[in-house]
XYZ file of C-alpha atoms in Angstrom:
365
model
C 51.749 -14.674 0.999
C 48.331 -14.663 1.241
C 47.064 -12.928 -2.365
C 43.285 -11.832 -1.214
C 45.469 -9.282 1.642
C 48.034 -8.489 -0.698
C 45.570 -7.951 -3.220
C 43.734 -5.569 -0.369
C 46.764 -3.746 0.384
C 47.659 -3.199 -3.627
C 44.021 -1.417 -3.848
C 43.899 0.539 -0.875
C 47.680 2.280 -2.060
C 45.647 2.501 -5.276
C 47.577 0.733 -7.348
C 44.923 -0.811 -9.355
C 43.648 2.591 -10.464
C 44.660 5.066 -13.231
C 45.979 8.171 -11.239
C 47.583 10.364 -13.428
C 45.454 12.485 -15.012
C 46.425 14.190 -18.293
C 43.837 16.452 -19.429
C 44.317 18.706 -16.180
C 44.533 22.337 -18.160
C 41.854 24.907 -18.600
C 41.586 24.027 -22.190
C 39.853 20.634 -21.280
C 36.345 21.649 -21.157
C 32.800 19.476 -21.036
C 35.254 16.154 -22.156
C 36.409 17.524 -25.321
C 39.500 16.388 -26.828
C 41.990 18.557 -27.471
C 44.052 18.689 -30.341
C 47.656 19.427 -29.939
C 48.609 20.385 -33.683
C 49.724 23.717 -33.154
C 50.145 23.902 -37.212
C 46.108 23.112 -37.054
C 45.037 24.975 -35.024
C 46.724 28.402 -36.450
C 46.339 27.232 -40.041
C 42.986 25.620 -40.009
C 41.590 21.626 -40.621
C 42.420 22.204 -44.403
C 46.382 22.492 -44.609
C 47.078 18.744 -44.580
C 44.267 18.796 -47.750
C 46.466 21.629 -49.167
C 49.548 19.936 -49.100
C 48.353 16.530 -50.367
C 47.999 18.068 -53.758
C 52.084 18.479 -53.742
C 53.315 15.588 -55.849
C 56.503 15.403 -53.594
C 53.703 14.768 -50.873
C 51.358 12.386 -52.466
C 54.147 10.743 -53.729
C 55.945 9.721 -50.606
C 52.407 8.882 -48.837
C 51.709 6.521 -51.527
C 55.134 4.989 -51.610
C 54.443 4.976 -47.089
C 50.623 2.771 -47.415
C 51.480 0.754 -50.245
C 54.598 -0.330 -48.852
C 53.034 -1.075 -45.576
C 50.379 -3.273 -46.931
C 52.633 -5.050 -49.466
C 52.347 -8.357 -47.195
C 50.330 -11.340 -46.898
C 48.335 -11.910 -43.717
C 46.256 -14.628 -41.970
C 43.927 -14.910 -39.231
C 45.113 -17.283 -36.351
C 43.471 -18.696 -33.397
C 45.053 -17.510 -30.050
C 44.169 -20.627 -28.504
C 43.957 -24.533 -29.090
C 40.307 -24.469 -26.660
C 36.982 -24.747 -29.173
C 35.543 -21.482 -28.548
C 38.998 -19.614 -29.575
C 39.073 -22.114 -32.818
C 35.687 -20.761 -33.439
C 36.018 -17.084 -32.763
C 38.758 -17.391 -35.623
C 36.895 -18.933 -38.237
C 34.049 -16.928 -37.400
C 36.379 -13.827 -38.083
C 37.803 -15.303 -41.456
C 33.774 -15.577 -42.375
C 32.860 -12.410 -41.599
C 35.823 -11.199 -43.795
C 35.194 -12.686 -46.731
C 31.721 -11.784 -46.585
C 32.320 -8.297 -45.951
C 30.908 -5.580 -48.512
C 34.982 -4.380 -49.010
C 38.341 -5.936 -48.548
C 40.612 -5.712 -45.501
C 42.876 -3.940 -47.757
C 40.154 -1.115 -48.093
C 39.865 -1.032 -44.555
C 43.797 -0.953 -43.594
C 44.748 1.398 -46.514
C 41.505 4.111 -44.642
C 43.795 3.538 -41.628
C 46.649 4.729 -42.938
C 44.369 8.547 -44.125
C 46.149 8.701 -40.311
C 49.125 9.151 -41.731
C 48.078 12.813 -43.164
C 45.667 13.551 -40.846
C 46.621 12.442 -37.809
C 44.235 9.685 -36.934
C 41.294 8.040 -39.053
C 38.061 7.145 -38.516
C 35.675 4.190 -39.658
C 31.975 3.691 -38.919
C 31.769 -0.529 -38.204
C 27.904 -1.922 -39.458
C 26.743 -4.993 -38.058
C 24.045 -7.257 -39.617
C 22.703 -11.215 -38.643
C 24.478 -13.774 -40.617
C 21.932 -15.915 -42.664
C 23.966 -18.470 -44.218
C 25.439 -21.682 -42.366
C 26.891 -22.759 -40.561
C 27.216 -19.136 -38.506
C 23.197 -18.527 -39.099
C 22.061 -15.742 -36.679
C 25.589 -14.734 -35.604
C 26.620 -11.083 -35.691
C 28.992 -10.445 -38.706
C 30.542 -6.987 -40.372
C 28.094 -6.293 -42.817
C 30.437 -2.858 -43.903
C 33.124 -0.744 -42.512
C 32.861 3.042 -44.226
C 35.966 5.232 -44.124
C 34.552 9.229 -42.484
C 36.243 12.193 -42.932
C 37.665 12.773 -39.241
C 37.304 16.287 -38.780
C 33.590 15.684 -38.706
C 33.558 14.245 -35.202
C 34.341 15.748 -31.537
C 35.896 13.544 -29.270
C 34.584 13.116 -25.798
C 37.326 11.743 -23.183
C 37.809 11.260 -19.593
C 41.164 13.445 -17.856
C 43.100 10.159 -18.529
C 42.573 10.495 -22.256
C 40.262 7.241 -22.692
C 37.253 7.624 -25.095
C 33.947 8.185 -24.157
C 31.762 8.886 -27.346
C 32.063 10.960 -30.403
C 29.680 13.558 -31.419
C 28.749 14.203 -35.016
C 28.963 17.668 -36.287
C 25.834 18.710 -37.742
C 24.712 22.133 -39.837
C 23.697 24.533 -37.435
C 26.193 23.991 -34.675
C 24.220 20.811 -33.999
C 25.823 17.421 -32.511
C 24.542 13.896 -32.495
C 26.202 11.600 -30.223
C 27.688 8.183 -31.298
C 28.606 5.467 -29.548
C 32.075 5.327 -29.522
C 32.038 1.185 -29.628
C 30.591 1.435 -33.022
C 33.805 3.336 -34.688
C 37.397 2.099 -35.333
C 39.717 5.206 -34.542
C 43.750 4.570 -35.361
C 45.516 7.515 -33.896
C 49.068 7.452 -35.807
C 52.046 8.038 -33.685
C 50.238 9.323 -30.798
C 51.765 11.435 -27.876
C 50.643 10.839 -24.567
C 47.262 8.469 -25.878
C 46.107 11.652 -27.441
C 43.171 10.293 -29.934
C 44.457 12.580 -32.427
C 47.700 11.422 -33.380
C 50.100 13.482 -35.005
C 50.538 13.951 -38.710
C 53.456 12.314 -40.624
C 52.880 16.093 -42.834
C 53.690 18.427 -39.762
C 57.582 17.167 -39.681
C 57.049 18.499 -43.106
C 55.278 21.482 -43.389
C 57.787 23.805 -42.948
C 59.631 22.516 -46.211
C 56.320 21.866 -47.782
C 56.593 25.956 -47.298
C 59.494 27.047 -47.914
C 59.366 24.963 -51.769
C 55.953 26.995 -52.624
C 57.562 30.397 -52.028
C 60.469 29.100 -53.948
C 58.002 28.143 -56.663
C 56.471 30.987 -56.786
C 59.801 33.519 -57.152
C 61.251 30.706 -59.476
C 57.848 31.392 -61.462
C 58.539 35.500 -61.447
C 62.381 34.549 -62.783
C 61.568 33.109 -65.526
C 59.162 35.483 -66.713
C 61.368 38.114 -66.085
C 64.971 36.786 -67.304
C 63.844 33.276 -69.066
C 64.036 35.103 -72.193
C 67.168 36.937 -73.211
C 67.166 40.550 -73.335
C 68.105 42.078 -77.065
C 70.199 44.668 -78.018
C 70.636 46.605 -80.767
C 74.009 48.357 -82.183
C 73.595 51.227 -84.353
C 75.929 53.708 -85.605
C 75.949 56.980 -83.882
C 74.858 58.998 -86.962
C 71.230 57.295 -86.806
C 68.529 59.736 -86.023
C 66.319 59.377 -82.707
C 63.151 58.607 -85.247
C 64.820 55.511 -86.127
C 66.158 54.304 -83.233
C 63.178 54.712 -81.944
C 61.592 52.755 -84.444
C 64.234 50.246 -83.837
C 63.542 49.924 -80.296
C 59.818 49.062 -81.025
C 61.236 46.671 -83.395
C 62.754 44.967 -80.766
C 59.930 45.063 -78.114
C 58.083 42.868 -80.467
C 60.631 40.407 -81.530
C 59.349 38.150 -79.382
C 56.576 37.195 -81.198
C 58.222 38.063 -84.495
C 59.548 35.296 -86.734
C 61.412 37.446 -88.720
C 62.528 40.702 -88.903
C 64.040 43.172 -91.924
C 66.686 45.513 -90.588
C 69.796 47.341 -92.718
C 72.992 46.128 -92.791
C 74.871 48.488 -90.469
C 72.427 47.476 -87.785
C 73.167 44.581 -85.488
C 70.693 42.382 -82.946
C 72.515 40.442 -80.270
C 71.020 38.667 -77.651
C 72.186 39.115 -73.797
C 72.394 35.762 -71.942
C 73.639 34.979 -68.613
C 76.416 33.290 -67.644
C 74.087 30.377 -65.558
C 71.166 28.773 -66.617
C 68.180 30.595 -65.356
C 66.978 29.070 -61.937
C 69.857 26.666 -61.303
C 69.631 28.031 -57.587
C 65.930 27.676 -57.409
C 66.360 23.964 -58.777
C 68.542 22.786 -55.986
C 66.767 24.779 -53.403
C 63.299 22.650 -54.371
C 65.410 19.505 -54.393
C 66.641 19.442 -51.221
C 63.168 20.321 -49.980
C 62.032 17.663 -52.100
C 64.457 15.339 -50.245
C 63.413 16.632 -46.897
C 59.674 16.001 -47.385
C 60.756 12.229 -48.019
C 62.584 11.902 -45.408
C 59.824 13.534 -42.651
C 57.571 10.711 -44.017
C 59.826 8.144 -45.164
C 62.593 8.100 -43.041
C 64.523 7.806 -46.226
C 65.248 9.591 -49.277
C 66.317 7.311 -52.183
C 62.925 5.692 -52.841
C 61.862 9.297 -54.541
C 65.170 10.818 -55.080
C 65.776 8.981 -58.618
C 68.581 10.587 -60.967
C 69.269 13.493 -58.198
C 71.982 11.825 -56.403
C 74.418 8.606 -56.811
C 75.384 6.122 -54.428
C 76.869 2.659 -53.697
C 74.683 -0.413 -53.223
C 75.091 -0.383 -49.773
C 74.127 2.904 -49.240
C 70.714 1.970 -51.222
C 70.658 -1.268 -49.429
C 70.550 0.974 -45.718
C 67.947 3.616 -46.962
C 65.612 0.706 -47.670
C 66.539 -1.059 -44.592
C 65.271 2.118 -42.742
C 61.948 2.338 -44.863
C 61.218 -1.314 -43.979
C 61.524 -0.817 -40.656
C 59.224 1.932 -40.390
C 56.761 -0.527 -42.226
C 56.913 -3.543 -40.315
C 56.335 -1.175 -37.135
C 53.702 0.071 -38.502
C 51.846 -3.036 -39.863
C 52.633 -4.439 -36.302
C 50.824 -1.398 -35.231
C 47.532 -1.429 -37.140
C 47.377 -5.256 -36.282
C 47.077 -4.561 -33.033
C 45.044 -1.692 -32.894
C 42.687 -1.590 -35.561
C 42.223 -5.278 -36.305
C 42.681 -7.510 -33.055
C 41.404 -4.504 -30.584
C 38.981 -2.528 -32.082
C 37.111 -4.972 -34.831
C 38.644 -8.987 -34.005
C 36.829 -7.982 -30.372
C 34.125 -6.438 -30.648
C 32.674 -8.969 -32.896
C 34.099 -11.855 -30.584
C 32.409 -10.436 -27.591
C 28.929 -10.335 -29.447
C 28.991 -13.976 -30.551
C 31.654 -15.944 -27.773
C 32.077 -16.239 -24.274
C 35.233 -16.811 -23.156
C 36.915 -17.451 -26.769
C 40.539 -15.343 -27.202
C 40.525 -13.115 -29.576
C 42.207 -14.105 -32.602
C 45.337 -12.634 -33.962
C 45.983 -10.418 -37.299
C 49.389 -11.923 -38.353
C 51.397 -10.520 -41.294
C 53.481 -12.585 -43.328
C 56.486 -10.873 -43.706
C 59.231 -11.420 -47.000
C 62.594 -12.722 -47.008
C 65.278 -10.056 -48.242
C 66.642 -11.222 -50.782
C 70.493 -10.894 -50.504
C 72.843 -10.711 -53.470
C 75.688 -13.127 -53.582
């Protein structure tokens, strides 16, 4: 078959062309992105901040970006041609020269993981050192707050430019080539992402009410409530007197009463807040497992278990972070910053390839 009129008939069917537009409602206006965090939009930009300062939350976030970048990786050439050989070593330069670490720049990725997607402002400055003298290099890569930008896309969701946020309702525009953007398990290419915290909001929730009432308990029944037994001859004066006796016992650290007078203290038959305790467990566990995927990792001393069944929780969690350094190899490192600087100092070099090296699992024998 001839390929220039198969190649005609593939474009005039349109096949070559995007044609399914997303952004098609009446809430896609002048470009703008639109967010589709329902929890966000009713609860404002500053919930995910709020629940960060949970240490079941922080915790399991931590455990999530450490865990992803606890590898090794290397730069390698996509091709055996000179320009490709170059590009690479060129990128392994302008790495080690970078004001930062690659670590700093992958662990700012990750603030997707909370907020839905991250962004990073890339600098560029003229190497002066050989043998790359007068080639572009990364001079710095900043971590910015995200919610500081607007989004400009086409109806197929592709990004056009961001626009700064300034006091006054003002915007600056940006050139959207300039920023790294990782949106974390987008739906749909949405450039926002969605938030690891929204699976776990609702338990997030439910633990601070519990809090709170467990709070309210034990002011009201953590201490036990004392009686006093007097004989039925005793006049009101003095039981009376007894009575404010009692209200401050409290504080007391001794009291003098007569000898036909007797102080017991009324205890219940469960520990104060047992129910409350479990309650903020399991929501404990359930947080873990929205970002996790697992709960063992941060469920020390609650629950036991065989081997194996440790063994298969971590199995899960390292799954979730090889995807994910698979992930920001692709799309922050090769696509967004490997590229960018290849196209401004090659033509026709590959762009070279973020590789992780991965550990063995150490079996037991």
């Amino acid at each position: 078959m001839d390929i220039s009129s198969w190649w005609r008939r593939v474009r005039r069917r349109g096949l070559d062309r995007e044609q399914a537009a997303v952004e098609i409602t009446a809430a896609f206006r002048s470009g703008t992105a639109v967010d589709e965090d329902d929890l966000l939009r009713t609860r404002g930009e500053r919930v995910y901040d709020e629940m960060l300062t949970d240490a079941q939350v922080q915790s399991a976030l931590t455990t999530k970006k450490f865990g992803i970048l606890d590898a090794d990786w290397q730069v390698v050439p996509d091709g055996e041609d000179e320009p490709s050989q170059q590009a690479a070593e060129l990128v392994r330069f302008a790495l080690g020269q970078l004001r930062g670490s690659v670590t700093r720049i992958l662990l700012n990725a990750l603030d997707a993981l909370a907020h839905g997607y991250s962004v990073q402002e890339i600098n560029y400055s003229l190497c002066e050192q050989d043998p790359w003298r007068g080639r572009v290099i990364w001079q710095s890569i900043k971590s910015k707050p995200p919610r500081l930008f607007r989004l400009e896309i086409d109806e197929y969701r592709n990004l056009k430019s961001l626009y700064l946020r300034m006091p006054g309702g003002q915007e600056q525009p940006l050139p959207a080539e300039k920023f790294v953007l990782y949106a974390y398990n987008s739906r749909y290419e949405s450039p926002y992402g969605r938030s690891d915290l929204r699976s776990a909001y609702k338990h997030w929730w439910a633990k601070q009410l519990l809090l709170k009432f467990w709070l309210l308990s034990l002011e009201k029944f953590g201490a036990p409530t004392v009686k006093g037994v007097v004989p039925r001859h005793v006049p009101e004066e003095e039981r009376r007197e007894l009575l404010r006796v009692l209200d401050r016992i409290q504080q007391e650290t001794a009291v003098v009463l007569p000898e036909d007078v007797q102080i017991e203290l009324m205890e219940g038959r469960s520990p104060i807040g047992a129910a409350y305790l479990q309650a903020v467990q399991f929501h404990n566990r359930e947080i873990a497992r929205a970002i996790l995927g697992q709960t063992l990792a941060t469920d020390e001393g609650m629950r036991t278990g065989s081997l194996a069944l440790g063994r298969v929780h971590y199995r899960v969690m390292q799954l979730y972070f090889r995807a994910l350094r698979r992930d920001l190899a692709e799309q922050v490192m090769e696509e967004q910053l490997f590229r960018r600087l290849v196209e401004l100092n090659f033509a026709g070099a590959k762009v070279p390839r973020f590789v992780w090296v991965e550990r063995e699992e150490a079996e037991d024998g």
